[in-house]
Tab-separated table of C-alpha atoms in Angstrom:
chain	number	residue	atom	x	y	z
T	1	MET	CA	37.214	40.629	-2.022
T	2	TYR	CA	39.892	42.372	-4.087
T	3	ILE	CA	41.042	42.227	-7.689
T	4	SER	CA	44.604	41.120	-8.333
T	5	GLN	CA	47.427	43.447	-9.243
T	6	THR	CA	47.291	42.063	-12.797
T	7	GLU	CA	43.601	42.864	-13.131
T	8	ARG	CA	44.159	46.283	-11.565
T	9	THR	CA	46.857	47.011	-14.150
T	10	ARG	CA	44.540	45.782	-16.911
T	11	LEU	CA	41.711	47.994	-15.652
T	12	LYS	CA	44.008	51.024	-15.599
T	13	ALA	CA	45.090	50.215	-19.153
T	14	ILE	CA	41.472	50.049	-20.327
T	15	VAL	CA	40.596	53.351	-18.675
T	16	GLY	CA	43.818	54.885	-20.009
T	17	GLU	CA	42.961	53.783	-23.542
T	18	LEU	CA	39.461	55.209	-23.188
T	19	VAL	CA	40.863	58.527	-21.991
T	20	THR	CA	43.527	58.671	-24.710
T	21	LYS	CA	41.323	57.716	-27.654
T	22	PHE	CA	38.079	59.445	-26.780
T	23	MET	CA	38.103	61.793	-23.803
T	24	LEU	CA	41.365	63.665	-24.365
T	25	PRO	CA	40.696	64.555	-28.042
T	26	TRP	CA	37.264	65.798	-27.036
T	27	SER	CA	38.627	67.840	-24.125
T	28	GLU	CA	41.357	69.284	-26.355
T	29	ASN	CA	38.697	70.408	-28.811
T	30	ARG	CA	36.763	72.028	-25.965
T	31	ALA	CA	39.940	73.775	-24.785
T	32	LYS	CA	40.475	75.207	-28.289
T	33	ARG	CA	36.928	76.516	-28.275
T	34	LEU	CA	37.564	78.048	-24.864
T	35	THR	CA	40.646	79.826	-26.146
T	36	ALA	CA	38.845	81.112	-29.232
T	37	TYR	CA	36.020	82.423	-27.084
T	38	HIS	CA	38.082	84.115	-24.381
T	39	ALA	CA	41.302	85.179	-26.125
T	40	PRO	CA	39.868	88.399	-27.627
T	41	LYS	CA	38.603	89.423	-24.175
T	42	LYS	CA	41.157	88.612	-21.471
T	43	LEU	CA	43.431	85.986	-20.036
T	44	PHE	CA	41.553	83.373	-18.088
T	45	SER	CA	42.001	80.442	-15.768
T	46	ILE	CA	40.560	77.153	-16.974
T	47	PHE	CA	38.954	76.716	-13.553
T	48	SER	CA	36.899	79.906	-13.946
T	49	SER	CA	36.138	79.691	-17.673
T	50	ALA	CA	32.677	79.797	-19.221
T	51	GLU	CA	32.896	76.269	-20.616
T	52	THR	CA	33.588	72.911	-19.007
T	53	LEU	CA	34.091	69.289	-19.948
T	54	THR	CA	30.816	67.898	-18.639
T	55	ARG	CA	28.311	70.344	-17.240
T	56	PRO	CA	24.884	69.247	-15.976
T	57	PRO	CA	22.043	71.748	-16.559
T	58	SER	CA	21.925	72.553	-12.839
T	59	GLU	CA	25.489	73.931	-12.832
T	60	LYS	CA	26.205	77.504	-13.942
T	61	PRO	CA	29.507	79.298	-14.724
T	62	GLY	CA	31.189	80.886	-11.732
T	63	LYS	CA	29.472	78.767	-9.099
T	64	PRO	CA	31.557	76.587	-6.742
T	65	GLU	CA	30.112	73.336	-8.122
T	66	TRP	CA	31.195	74.413	-11.620
T	67	GLU	CA	34.825	74.694	-10.571
T	68	ILE	CA	34.731	71.503	-8.482
T	69	ARG	CA	33.312	69.476	-11.371
T	70	LEU	CA	35.961	70.763	-13.743
T	71	ALA	CA	38.721	69.916	-11.252
T	72	ALA	CA	37.239	66.432	-10.770
T	73	ASP	CA	36.919	65.792	-14.511
T	74	LEU	CA	40.472	66.953	-15.170
T	75	SER	CA	41.791	64.713	-12.378
T	76	PHE	CA	39.961	61.731	-13.854
T	77	LEU	CA	41.170	62.536	-17.387
T	78	THR	CA	44.779	62.667	-16.191
T	79	GLN	CA	44.311	59.439	-14.194
T	80	ASP	CA	44.810	61.144	-10.821
T	81	TYR	CA	42.046	59.014	-9.331
T	82	ALA	CA	42.689	59.859	-5.683
T	83	ASN	CA	42.092	63.575	-6.293
T	84	ALA	CA	39.233	62.782	-8.667
T	85	PHE	CA	37.450	60.897	-5.865
T	86	VAL	CA	37.953	63.773	-3.414
T	87	ASN	CA	36.608	66.342	-5.879
T	88	TYR	CA	33.615	64.255	-6.956
T	89	LYS	CA	32.770	63.780	-3.275
T	90	ARG	CA	32.956	67.551	-2.724
T	91	LEU	CA	30.783	68.062	-5.782
T	92	LEU	CA	28.180	65.600	-4.512
T	93	GLU	CA	27.939	67.497	-1.233
T	94	LYS	CA	27.253	70.686	-3.218
T	95	ILE	CA	24.635	69.370	-5.658
T	96	GLN	CA	22.785	66.577	-3.846
T	97	LYS	CA	19.900	68.861	-2.781
T	98	THR	CA	19.375	70.532	-6.163
T	99	ALA	CA	20.600	68.179	-8.908
T	100	SER	CA	18.543	65.570	-10.761
T	101	ALA	CA	18.714	61.880	-9.862
T	102	GLU	CA	20.683	61.172	-13.043
T	103	GLU	CA	23.272	63.848	-12.214
T	104	ILE	CA	23.718	62.536	-8.678
T	105	GLY	CA	24.011	58.985	-9.989
T	106	SER	CA	26.667	60.052	-12.489
T	107	CYS	CA	28.692	61.766	-9.768
T	108	LYS	CA	28.474	58.700	-7.529
T	109	GLU	CA	29.462	56.455	-10.429
T	110	PHE	CA	32.680	58.380	-11.067
T	111	MET	CA	33.405	58.288	-7.339
T	112	ALA	CA	33.021	54.507	-7.385
T	113	LEU	CA	35.275	54.128	-10.444
T	114	SER	CA	37.951	56.385	-8.974
T	115	SER	CA	37.865	54.471	-5.702
T	116	LEU	CA	38.067	51.066	-7.408
T	117	ILE	CA	41.119	51.972	-9.447
T	118	SER	CA	42.787	53.480	-6.381
T	119	ASP	CA	42.266	50.644	-3.889
T	120	SER	CA	40.964	47.653	-5.947
T	121	ASN	CA	38.223	46.856	-3.415
T	122	VAL	CA	35.601	45.056	-5.495
T	123	LYS	CA	33.159	44.569	-2.609
T	124	ASP	CA	32.953	48.307	-1.915
T	125	PHE	CA	32.732	49.039	-5.648
T	126	LYS	CA	29.724	46.746	-6.037
T	127	LYS	CA	28.007	48.312	-3.017
T	128	ASN	CA	28.627	51.834	-4.330
T	129	MET	CA	27.383	50.978	-7.816
T	130	GLU	CA	24.205	49.452	-6.377
T	131	ALA	CA	23.482	52.884	-4.900
T	132	VAL	CA	24.190	54.488	-8.285
T	133	VAL	CA	21.722	52.299	-10.151
T	134	GLN	CA	18.945	53.328	-7.767
T	135	PHE	CA	19.349	56.926	-8.898
T	136	TYR	CA	19.356	55.882	-12.551
T	137	GLU	CA	16.174	53.868	-12.003
T	138	LYS	CA	14.522	56.893	-10.390
T	139	ALA	CA	15.496	58.969	-13.442
T	140	ASN	CA	14.303	56.253	-15.891
T	141	ALA	CA	17.810	56.293	-17.367
T	142	PHE	CA	17.597	52.772	-18.773
T	143	THR	CA	20.714	52.910	-20.950
T	144	LEU	CA	22.757	54.024	-17.924
T	145	ILE	CA	21.329	51.150	-15.873
T	146	ALA	CA	22.487	48.685	-18.533
T	147	ARG	CA	25.916	50.319	-18.767
T	148	ASN	CA	26.259	50.270	-14.981
T	149	SER	CA	25.345	46.593	-14.842
T	150	LEU	CA	27.794	45.539	-17.561
T	151	LEU	CA	30.598	47.548	-15.958
T	152	VAL	CA	30.007	46.034	-12.518
T	153	SER	CA	29.692	42.521	-13.935
T	154	ASP	CA	33.002	42.881	-15.807
T	155	VAL	CA	34.750	43.819	-12.570
T	156	LEU	CA	33.114	40.948	-10.679
T	157	ILE	CA	33.985	38.504	-13.453
T	158	SER	CA	37.620	39.683	-13.281
T	159	ALA	CA	37.514	38.780	-9.590
T	160	LYS	CA	35.937	35.414	-10.529
T	161	ALA	CA	32.783	36.326	-8.591
T	162	TYR	CA	30.503	34.808	-11.222
T	163	THR	CA	27.512	34.239	-8.955
T	164	GLU	CA	27.490	37.854	-7.797
T	165	ALA	CA	27.873	39.065	-11.386
T	166	ALA	CA	24.917	36.942	-12.496
T	167	GLU	CA	22.743	38.128	-9.619
T	168	TYR	CA	23.609	41.776	-10.261
T	169	MET	CA	22.694	41.602	-13.953
T	170	ALA	CA	19.516	39.625	-13.307
T	171	ARG	CA	18.328	42.305	-10.850
T	172	ALA	CA	19.200	45.076	-13.272
T	173	SER	CA	17.279	43.374	-16.086
T	174	GLN	CA	14.121	43.607	-13.979
T	175	MET	CA	14.464	47.406	-14.020
T	176	LEU	CA	14.406	47.419	-17.819
T	177	VAL	CA	10.795	46.387	-18.355
T	178	ARG	CA	10.391	49.028	-21.075
T	179	GLU	CA	13.705	48.241	-22.758
T	180	ALA	CA	13.421	44.612	-23.857
T	181	GLU	CA	16.600	44.589	-25.961
T	182	LEU	CA	18.745	45.958	-23.130
T	183	ALA	CA	17.233	43.444	-20.719
T	184	ALA	CA	17.952	40.639	-23.203
T	185	VAL	CA	21.648	41.597	-23.328
T	186	LEU	CA	21.929	41.496	-19.531
T	187	LEU	CA	20.116	38.182	-19.307
T	188	GLU	CA	22.380	36.632	-21.938
T	189	GLN	CA	25.434	37.708	-19.943
T	190	THR	CA	23.755	36.352	-16.800
T	191	ALA	CA	23.459	32.993	-18.527
T	192	PHE	CA	27.166	32.866	-19.389
T	193	CYS	CA	28.157	33.735	-15.813
T	194	ASN	CA	26.410	30.555	-14.697
T	195	VAL	CA	28.483	28.520	-17.180
T	196	TRP	CA	31.767	30.052	-16.019
T	197	GLU	CA	31.290	28.809	-12.448
T	198	THR	CA	33.719	26.125	-11.201
T	199	VAL	CA	30.771	23.754	-11.387
T	200	PRO	CA	28.748	25.030	-14.369
T	201	ARG	CA	25.056	25.567	-13.618
T	202	LEU	CA	23.669	24.411	-16.928
T	203	ARG	CA	19.984	24.600	-15.972
T	204	LYS	CA	20.314	28.263	-15.033
T	205	PHE	CA	22.265	28.875	-18.224
T	206	ALA	CA	19.440	27.379	-20.279
T	207	HIS	CA	16.824	29.282	-18.271
T	208	TYR	CA	18.394	32.716	-18.736
T	209	MET	CA	19.150	32.119	-22.421
T	210	ALA	CA	15.504	31.190	-22.950
T	211	VAL	CA	14.271	34.259	-21.056
T	212	SER	CA	16.687	36.462	-23.013
T	213	TYR	CA	15.286	35.127	-26.276
T	214	THR	CA	11.756	35.692	-24.990
T	215	HIS	CA	12.541	39.350	-24.309
T	216	LEU	CA	13.436	39.792	-27.962
T	217	THR	CA	10.421	37.942	-29.369
T	218	LEU	CA	7.641	38.579	-26.844
T	219	PRO	CA	8.790	41.604	-24.825
T	220	THR	CA	5.343	42.390	-23.438
T	221	ILE	CA	4.833	39.116	-21.585
T	222	CYS	CA	8.315	38.023	-20.560
T	223	SER	CA	9.631	37.929	-17.016
T	224	VAL	CA	12.731	36.584	-15.255
């Protein structure tokens, strides 16, 4: 299963807008701080500097994983997704024995995104993101589970795979037993996926809308 060229272009535009509006201004600010910190001392290479765009606690300045992460982040920021995937994969090999589950999940998530935009293979993207959410569940990172689910469902919906999108979000909602509002959002989206089918499944739509409402009103006793 693959997304069309139109959807691939749309996805690139969305990521490009995200990078332009949010990530680049932030990275530019970090670069200014880097310059202010290092300029009085000596010239420096951005790949060996004492600051980085996104540094997990397990990574320290000067270590190989530090430089690999910075190279990966810069590749992703500049929309060089092929090199971003390669560098995130190298980073994963370096940190997988020492990093937290959330850090590993984040690295795998960026690998999956880079791969999707490069080759448009939705089936592989879904499989990779299912592995990511397992790490987030282990880390009790409930907000990241919800974000992961919505991102995957949007891609599946773009490919008109409504049943798979509904199933993915329904499974993710079961991981959010302590986050009733997040679970309610996923269940509501699950309901709409059932309506968007070629033959709308109205009973399932009604079921998931009711369960979503129950999560908001009686979060301690609800279940899918």
